[in-house]
CSV table of C-alpha atoms in Angstrom, one decimal:
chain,number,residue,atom,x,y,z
X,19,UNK,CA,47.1,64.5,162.9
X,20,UNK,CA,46.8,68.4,162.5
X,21,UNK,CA,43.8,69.9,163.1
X,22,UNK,CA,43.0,70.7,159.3
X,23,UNK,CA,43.1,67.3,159.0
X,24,UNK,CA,40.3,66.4,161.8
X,25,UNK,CA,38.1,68.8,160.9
X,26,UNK,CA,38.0,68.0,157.2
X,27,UNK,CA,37.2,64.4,158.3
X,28,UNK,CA,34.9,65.8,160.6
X,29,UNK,CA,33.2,68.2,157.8
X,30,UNK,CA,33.2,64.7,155.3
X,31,UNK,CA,31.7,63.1,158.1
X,32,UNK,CA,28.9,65.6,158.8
X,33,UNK,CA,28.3,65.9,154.6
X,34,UNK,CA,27.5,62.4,154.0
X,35,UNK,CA,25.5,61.5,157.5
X,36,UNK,CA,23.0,64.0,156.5
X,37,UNK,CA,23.1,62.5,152.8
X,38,UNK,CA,22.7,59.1,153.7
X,39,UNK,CA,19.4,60.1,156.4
X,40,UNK,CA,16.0,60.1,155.2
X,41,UNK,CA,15.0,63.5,154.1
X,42,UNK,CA,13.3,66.1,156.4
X,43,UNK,CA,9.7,67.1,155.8
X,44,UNK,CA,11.0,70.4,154.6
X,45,UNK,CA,13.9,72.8,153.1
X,46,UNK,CA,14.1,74.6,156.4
X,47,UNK,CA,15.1,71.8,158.7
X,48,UNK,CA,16.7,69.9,155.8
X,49,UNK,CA,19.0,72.8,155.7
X,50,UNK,CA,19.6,72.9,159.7
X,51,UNK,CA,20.2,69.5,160.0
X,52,UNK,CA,22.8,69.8,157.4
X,53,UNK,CA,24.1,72.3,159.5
X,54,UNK,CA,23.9,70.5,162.9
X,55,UNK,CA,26.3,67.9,161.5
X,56,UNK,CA,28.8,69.3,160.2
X,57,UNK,CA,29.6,71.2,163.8
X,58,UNK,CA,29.0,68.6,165.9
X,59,UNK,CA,31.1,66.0,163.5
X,60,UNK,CA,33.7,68.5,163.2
X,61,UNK,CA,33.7,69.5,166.6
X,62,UNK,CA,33.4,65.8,167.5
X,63,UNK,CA,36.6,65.4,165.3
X,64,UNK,CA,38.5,68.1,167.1
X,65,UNK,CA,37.4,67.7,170.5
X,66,UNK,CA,39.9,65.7,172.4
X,67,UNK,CA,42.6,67.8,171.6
X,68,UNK,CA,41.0,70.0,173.9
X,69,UNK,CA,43.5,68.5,176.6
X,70,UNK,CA,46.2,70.8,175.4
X,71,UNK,CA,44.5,72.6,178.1
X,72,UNK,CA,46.0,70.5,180.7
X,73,UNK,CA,49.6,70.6,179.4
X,74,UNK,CA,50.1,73.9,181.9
X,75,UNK,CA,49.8,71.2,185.0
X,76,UNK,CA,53.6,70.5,184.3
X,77,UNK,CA,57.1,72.0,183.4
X,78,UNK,CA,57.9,72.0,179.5
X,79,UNK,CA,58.1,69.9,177.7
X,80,UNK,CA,56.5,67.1,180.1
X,81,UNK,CA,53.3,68.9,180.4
X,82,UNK,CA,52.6,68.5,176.2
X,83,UNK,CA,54.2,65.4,175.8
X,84,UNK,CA,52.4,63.5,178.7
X,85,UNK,CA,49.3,65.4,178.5
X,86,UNK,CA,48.7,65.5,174.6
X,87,UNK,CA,46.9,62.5,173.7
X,88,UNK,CA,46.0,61.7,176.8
X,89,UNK,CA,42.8,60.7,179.2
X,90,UNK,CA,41.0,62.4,176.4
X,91,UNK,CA,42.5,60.0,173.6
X,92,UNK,CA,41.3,56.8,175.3
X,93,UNK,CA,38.2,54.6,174.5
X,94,UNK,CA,37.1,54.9,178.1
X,95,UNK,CA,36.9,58.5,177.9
X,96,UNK,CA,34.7,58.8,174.7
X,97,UNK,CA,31.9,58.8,175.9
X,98,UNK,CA,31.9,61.2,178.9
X,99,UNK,CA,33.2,63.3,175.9
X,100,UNK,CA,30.2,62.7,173.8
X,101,UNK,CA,27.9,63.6,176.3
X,102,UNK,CA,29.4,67.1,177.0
X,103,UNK,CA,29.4,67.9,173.5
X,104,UNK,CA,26.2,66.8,172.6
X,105,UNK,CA,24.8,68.4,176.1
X,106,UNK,CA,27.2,71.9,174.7
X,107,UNK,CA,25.2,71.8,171.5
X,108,UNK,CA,21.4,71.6,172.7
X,109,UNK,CA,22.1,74.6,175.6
X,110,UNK,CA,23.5,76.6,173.3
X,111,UNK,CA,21.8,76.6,170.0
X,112,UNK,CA,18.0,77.0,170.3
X,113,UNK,CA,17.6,75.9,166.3
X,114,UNK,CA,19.3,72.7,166.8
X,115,UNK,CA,17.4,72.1,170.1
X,116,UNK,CA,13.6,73.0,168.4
X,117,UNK,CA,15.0,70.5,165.5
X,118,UNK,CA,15.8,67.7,167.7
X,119,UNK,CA,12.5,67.5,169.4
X,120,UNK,CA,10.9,67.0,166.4
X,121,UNK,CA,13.5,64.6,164.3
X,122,UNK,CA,14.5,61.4,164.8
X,123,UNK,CA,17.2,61.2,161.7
X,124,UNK,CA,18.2,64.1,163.3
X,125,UNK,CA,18.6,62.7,166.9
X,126,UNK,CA,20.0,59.6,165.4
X,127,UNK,CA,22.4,61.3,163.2
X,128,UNK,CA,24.0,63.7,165.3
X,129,UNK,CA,24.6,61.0,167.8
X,130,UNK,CA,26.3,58.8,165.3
X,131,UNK,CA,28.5,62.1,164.1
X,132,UNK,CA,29.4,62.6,167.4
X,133,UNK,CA,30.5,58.9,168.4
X,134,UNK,CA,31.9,58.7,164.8
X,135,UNK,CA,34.0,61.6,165.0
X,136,UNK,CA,35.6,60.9,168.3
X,137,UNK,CA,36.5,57.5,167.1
X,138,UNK,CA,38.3,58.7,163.8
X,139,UNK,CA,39.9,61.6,165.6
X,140,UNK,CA,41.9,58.9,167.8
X,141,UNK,CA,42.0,56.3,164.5
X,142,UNK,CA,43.8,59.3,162.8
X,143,UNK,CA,46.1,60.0,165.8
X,144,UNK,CA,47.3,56.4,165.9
X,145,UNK,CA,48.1,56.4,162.4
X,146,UNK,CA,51.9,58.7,162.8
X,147,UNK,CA,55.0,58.0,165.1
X,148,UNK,CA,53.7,59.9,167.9
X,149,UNK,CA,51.3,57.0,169.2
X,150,UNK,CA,48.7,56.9,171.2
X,151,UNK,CA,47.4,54.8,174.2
X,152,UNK,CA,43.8,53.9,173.6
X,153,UNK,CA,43.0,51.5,175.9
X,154,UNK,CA,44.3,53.1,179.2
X,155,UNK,CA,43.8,52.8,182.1
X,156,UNK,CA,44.0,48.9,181.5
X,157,UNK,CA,46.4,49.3,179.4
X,158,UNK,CA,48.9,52.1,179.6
X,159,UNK,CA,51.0,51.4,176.5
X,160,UNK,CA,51.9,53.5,173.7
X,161,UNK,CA,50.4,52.6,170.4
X,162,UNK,CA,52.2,53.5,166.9
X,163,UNK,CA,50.8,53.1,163.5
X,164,UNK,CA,54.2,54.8,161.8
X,165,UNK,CA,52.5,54.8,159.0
X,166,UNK,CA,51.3,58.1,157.6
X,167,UNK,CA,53.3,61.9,158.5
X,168,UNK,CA,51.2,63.8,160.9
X,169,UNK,CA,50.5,66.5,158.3
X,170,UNK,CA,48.9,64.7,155.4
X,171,UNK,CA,48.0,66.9,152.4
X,172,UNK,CA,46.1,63.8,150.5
X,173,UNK,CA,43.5,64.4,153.6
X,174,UNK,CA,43.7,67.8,152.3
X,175,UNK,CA,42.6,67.1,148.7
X,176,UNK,CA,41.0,64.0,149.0
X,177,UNK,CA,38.1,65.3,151.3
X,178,UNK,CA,38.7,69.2,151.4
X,179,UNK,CA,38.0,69.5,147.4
X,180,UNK,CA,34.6,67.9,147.2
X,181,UNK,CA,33.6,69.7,150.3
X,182,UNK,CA,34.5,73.2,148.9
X,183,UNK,CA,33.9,72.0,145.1
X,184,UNK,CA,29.7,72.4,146.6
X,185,UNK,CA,29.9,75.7,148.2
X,186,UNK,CA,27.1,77.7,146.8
X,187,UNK,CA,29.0,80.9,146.9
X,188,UNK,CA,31.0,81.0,143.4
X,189,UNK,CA,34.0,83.2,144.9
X,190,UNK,CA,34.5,81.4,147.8
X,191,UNK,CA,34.1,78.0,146.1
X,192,UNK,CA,37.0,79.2,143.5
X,193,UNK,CA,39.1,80.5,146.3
X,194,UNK,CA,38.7,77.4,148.5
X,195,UNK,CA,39.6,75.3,145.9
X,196,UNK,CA,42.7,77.4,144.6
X,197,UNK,CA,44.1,77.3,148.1
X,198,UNK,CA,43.8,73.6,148.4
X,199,UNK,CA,45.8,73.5,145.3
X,200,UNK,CA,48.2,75.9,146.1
X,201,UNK,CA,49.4,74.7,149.4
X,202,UNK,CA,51.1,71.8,148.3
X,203,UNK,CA,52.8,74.0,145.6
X,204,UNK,CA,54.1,76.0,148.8
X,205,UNK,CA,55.4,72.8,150.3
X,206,UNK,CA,57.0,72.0,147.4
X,207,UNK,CA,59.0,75.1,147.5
X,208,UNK,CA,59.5,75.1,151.6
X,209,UNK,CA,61.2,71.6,150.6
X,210,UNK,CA,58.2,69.6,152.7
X,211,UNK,CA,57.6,67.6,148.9
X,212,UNK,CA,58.7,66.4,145.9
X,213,UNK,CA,57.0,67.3,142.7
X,214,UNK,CA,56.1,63.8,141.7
X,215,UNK,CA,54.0,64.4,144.9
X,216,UNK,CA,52.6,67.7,143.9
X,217,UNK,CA,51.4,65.8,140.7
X,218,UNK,CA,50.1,62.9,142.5
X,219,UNK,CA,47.9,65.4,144.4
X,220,UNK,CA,46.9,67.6,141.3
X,221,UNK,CA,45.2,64.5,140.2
X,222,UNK,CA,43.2,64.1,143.2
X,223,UNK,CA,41.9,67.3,142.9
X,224,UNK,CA,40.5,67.6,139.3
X,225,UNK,CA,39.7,64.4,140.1
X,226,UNK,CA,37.1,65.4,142.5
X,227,UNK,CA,36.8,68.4,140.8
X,228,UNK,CA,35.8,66.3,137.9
X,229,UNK,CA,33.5,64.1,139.8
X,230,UNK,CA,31.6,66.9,141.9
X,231,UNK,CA,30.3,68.5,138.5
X,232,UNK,CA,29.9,65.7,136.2
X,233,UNK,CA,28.2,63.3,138.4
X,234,UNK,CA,27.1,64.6,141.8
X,235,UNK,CA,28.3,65.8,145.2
X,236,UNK,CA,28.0,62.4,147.0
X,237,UNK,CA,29.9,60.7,144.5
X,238,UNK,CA,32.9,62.8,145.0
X,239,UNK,CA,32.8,62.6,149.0
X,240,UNK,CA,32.6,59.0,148.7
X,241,UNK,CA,35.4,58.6,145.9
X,242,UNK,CA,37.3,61.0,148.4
X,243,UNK,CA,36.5,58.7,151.5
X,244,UNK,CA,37.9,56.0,149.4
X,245,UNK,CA,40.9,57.5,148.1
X,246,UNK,CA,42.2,58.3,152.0
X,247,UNK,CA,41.2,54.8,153.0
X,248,UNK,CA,43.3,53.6,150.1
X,249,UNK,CA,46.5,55.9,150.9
X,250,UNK,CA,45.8,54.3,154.1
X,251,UNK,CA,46.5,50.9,153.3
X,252,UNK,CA,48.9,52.1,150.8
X,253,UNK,CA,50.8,53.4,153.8
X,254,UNK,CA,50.5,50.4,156.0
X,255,UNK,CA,51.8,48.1,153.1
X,256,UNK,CA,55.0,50.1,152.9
X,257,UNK,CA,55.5,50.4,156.0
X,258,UNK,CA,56.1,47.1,156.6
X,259,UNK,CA,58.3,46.5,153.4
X,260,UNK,CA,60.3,49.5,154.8
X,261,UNK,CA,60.5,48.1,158.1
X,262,UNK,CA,61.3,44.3,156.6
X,263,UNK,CA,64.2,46.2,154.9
X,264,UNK,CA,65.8,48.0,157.6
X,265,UNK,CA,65.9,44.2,159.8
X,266,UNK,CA,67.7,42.7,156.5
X,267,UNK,CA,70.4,45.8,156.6
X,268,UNK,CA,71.0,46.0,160.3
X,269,UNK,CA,71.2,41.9,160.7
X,270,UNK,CA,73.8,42.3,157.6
X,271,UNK,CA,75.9,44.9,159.2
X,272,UNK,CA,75.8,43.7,162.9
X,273,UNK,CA,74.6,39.7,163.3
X,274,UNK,CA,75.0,39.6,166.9
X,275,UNK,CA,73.0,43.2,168.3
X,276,UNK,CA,69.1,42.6,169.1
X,277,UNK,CA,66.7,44.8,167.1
X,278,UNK,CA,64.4,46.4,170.0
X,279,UNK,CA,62.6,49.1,167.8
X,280,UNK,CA,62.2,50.5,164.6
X,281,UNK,CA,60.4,53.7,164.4
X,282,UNK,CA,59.1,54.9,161.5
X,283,UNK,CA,58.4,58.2,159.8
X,284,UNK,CA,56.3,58.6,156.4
X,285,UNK,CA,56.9,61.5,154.3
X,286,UNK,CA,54.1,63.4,153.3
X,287,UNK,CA,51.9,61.9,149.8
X,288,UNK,CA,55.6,59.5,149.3
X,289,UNK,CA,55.3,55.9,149.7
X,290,UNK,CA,58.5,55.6,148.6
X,291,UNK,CA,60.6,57.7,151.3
X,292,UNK,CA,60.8,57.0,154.6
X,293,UNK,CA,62.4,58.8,157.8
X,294,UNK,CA,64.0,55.9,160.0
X,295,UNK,CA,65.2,55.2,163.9
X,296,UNK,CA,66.9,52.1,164.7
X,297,UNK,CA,67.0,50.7,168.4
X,298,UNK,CA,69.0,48.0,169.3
X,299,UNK,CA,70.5,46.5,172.0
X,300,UNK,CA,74.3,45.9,171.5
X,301,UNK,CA,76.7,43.6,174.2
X,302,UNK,CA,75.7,43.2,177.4
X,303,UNK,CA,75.4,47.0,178.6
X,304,UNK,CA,75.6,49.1,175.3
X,305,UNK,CA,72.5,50.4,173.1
X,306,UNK,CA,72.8,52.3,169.9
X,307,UNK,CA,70.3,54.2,168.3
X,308,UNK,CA,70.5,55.5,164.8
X,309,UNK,CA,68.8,58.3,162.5
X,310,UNK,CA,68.5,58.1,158.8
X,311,UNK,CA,66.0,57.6,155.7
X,312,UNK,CA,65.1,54.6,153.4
X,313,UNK,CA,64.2,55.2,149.9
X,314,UNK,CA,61.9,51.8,148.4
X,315,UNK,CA,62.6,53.0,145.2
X,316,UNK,CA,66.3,54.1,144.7
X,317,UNK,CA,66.0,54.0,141.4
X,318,UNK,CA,63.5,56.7,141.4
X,319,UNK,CA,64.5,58.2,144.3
X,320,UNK,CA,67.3,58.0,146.8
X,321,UNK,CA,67.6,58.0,149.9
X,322,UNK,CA,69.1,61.5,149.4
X,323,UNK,CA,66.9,63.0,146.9
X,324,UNK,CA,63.8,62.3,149.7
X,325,UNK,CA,62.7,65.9,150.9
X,326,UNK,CA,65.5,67.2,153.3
X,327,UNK,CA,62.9,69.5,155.2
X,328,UNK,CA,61.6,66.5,157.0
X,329,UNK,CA,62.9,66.4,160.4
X,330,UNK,CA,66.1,68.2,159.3
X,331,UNK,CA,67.5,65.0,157.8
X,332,UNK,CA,70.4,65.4,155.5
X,333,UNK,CA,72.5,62.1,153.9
X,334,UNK,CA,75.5,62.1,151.9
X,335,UNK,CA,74.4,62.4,148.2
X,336,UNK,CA,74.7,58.2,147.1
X,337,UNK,CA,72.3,56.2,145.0
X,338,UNK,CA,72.2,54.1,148.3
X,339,UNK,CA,68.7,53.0,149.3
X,340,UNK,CA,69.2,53.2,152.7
X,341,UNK,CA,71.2,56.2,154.2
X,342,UNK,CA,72.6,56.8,157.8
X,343,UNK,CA,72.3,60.6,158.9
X,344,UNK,CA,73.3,60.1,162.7
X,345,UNK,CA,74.2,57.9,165.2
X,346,UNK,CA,74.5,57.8,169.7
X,347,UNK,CA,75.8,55.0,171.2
X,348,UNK,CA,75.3,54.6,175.1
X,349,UNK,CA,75.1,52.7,178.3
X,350,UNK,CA,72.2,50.5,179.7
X,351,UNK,CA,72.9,50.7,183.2
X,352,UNK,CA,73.9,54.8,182.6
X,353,UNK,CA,70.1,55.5,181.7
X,354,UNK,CA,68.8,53.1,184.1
X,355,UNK,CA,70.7,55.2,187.0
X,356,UNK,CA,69.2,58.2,185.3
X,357,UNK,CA,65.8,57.9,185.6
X,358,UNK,CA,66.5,56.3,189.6
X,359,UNK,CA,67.8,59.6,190.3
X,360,UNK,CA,65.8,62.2,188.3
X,361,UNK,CA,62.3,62.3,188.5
X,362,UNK,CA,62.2,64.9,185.2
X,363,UNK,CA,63.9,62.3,183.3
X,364,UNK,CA,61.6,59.3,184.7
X,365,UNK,CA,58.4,61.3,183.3
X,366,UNK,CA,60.4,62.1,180.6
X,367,UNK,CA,61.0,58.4,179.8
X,368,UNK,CA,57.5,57.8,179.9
X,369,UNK,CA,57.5,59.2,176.3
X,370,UNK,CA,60.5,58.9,174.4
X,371,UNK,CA,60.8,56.2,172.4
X,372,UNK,CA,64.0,56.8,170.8
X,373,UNK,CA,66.3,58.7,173.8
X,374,UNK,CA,68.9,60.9,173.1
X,375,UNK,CA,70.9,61.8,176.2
X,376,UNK,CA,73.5,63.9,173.9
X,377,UNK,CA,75.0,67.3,175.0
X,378,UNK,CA,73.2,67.2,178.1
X,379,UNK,CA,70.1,67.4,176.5
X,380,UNK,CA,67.3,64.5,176.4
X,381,UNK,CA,65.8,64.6,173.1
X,382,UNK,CA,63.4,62.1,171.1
X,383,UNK,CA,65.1,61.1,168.1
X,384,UNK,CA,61.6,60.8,166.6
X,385,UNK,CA,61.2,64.1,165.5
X,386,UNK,CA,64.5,65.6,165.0
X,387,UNK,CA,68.4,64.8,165.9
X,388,UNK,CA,70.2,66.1,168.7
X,389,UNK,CA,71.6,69.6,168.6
X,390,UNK,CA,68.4,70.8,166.8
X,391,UNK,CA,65.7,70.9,170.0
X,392,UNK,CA,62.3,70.1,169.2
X,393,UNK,CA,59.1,69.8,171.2
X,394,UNK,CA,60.5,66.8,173.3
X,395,UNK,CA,63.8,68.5,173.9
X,396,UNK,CA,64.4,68.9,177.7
X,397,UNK,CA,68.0,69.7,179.6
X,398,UNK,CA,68.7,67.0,182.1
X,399,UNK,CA,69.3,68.8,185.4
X,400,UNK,CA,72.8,67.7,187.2
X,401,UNK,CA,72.9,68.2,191.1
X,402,UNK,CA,70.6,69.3,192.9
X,403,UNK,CA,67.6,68.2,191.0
X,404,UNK,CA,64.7,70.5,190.4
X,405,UNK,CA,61.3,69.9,192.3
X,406,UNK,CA,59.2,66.8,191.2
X,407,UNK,CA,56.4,67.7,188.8
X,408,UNK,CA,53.0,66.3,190.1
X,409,UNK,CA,49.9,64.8,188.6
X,410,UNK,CA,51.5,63.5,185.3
X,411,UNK,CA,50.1,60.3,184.0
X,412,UNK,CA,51.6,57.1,184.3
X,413,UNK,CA,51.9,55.8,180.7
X,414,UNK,CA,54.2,52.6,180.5
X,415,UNK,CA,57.6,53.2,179.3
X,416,UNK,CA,58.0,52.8,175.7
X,417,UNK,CA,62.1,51.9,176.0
X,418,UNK,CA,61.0,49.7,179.2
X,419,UNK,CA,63.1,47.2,177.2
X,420,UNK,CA,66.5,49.1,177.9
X,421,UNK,CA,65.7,50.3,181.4
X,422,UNK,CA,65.1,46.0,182.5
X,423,UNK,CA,60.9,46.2,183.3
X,424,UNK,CA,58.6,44.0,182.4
């Protein structure tokens, strides 16, 4: 997820640990409690993104894609990660050291926080296309929860308004909460949403809004916490309808090729419109991979009324449900010998998920089509190949189906 994101589940995080500890003897250390956990949660929450750091270690674009969400989005690394931030925090702020000698809630709390907000940063990371790999080094898979877009504006509202709905200040209360409402406006405009959307999240706003005034601060947070968990769900549950959809239409059009993959991309606050890969396996030494969207409710809204600014997916105008925007076929045994006799593209294979070898480019099909680089996008070197890069991780190959490994 984007960093907004993590910190305002870090800051939700922080808000209701100190809420739901016993109180402090007094209004002093009440208050810098309070004020211990929300940095460490939302430092907690942020802090294993840190290995953007590491990304220089190798050529673009293998240093980000192999690096991000790495060692430092894996269980075993957690708690070495605690430890350094809970060991940054006492060094270097006296108050919150004084305070922890004396407190237990305190002690106990920011501990939680800590562990807590670790634990949700890589919960939140699984939940998009991009994946993680949680359990490595036993297991060095790639994990996808296709379920919710990797900038998520209900996170935004849900747990952002509440938070800023108590700040004490009136002017930066109003202009915190005008901002959360004006950004989805903007996406709106940019072409990121629909305006059925932009409703959706009005609601949650004076919702919370609503709840932070007329009943108390708590309340709100919680009915936030709910809401996200909810969209959640929500998310999962159409995911899989989407993804039960796309196996009826591709078994329909082509009986005989084997459905290896089918990627998913939620658009962001839409249930209803999803961006779509297809992998399958097709005759004894073909693949195909395809690019489109899926609307589960064409009625409302087709496939080609689902925001274009996505991924730079455009369909042919139709009242189709499902819509095709591109297509590559290609050979097994041609990106087998590929990765035998390029090291850049081996690495490179340790992450894509959906290959393009198009135009001479490699490109995940994920997060854009071929022709239009993104992040992933890397030209495949012909004769002589470039040097090796060193010390990249050795994640398992997420198309390990095509290139014949176990």
């Amino acid at each position: 997820m984007d960093n907004l994101t993590h910190s305002l589940v870090g800051l939700a995080l922080g808000e209701l640990t100190h809420r739901l500890l016993p109180a402090e003897a007094g209004a002093d250390q009440a208050g810098a409690r309070r004020r211990l956990l929300l940095t460490g949660a939302a430092l907690a929450s942020n802090f294993p993104d840190l290995d953007l750091v590491l990304t220089a270690l190798a050529p673009a674009p293998l240093g980000y894609l192999l690096h991000h969400r790495g060692h430092t989005h894996t269980l075993l690394y957690a708690l070495p990660q605690a430890l350094v931030l809970l060991a940054a925090l006492w060094l270097c702020w006296p108050g919150a050291r004084a305070l922890l000698r004396t407190s237990a809630p305190a002690r106990h709390g920011l501990l939680a926080a800590t562990v807590i907000g670790l634990l949700l940063h890589f919960g939140m990371d699984a939940l998009n296309v991009y994946g993680i790999h949680p359990f490595a080094p036993f297991d060095a898979r790639w994990y996808y929860g296709d379920m919710v877009f990797i900038v998520e504006p209900v996170f935004w509202l849900a747990l952002g308004t509440p938070l800023a709905a108590q700040v004490a200040n009136r002017g930066w209360r109003r202009l915190l909460l005008g901002l959360l409402l004006a950004l989805p406006a903007l996406f709106v405009i940019a072409g990121f949403l629909q305006w059925g959307s932009l409703a959706g999240l009005a609601a949650v706003w004076a919702l919370a809004v609503l709840l932070t005034r007329r009943v108390n601060e708590r309340a709100a947070l919680l009915a936030g916490v709910a809401l996200a968990c909810g969209f959640v769900l929500l998310q999962g549950a159409m995911a899989e309808r989407a993804r039960a959809e796309m196996r009826t239409a591709l078994r329909q059009s082509d009986p005989a090729a084997t459905i290896l993959d089918l990627p998913l991309s939620a658009f962001p606050a839409n249930p209803l419109c999803w961006g779509m890969v297809a992998i399958t396996r097709e005759g004894p030494d073909g693949y195909r991979i395809r690019r489109g969207v899926l609307s589960l409710a064409p009625g409302i809204t087709p496939a080609a009324h689902c925001p274009v600014a996505i991924g730079g997916v455009h369909v042919a105008q139709s009242p189709a449900a499902l819509a095709w925007a591109w297509e590559e076929r290609g050979s097994v045994a041609a990106l087998r010998a590929l990765r035998r006799r390029d090291c850049r593209a081996d690495a490179w294979l340790r992450f894509a998920r959906a290959p393009s070898l198009a135009g001479g480019a490699a490109t995940d099909v994920r997060f854009g089509p071929p022709g239009a680089p993104n992040f992933s996008t890397m030209e495949l070197a012909f004769q002589p190949v470039p040097p090796c890069p060193r010390d990249l991780p050795r994640w398992a190959y997420p198309r390990a189906d095509l290139l014949g490994m176990p």
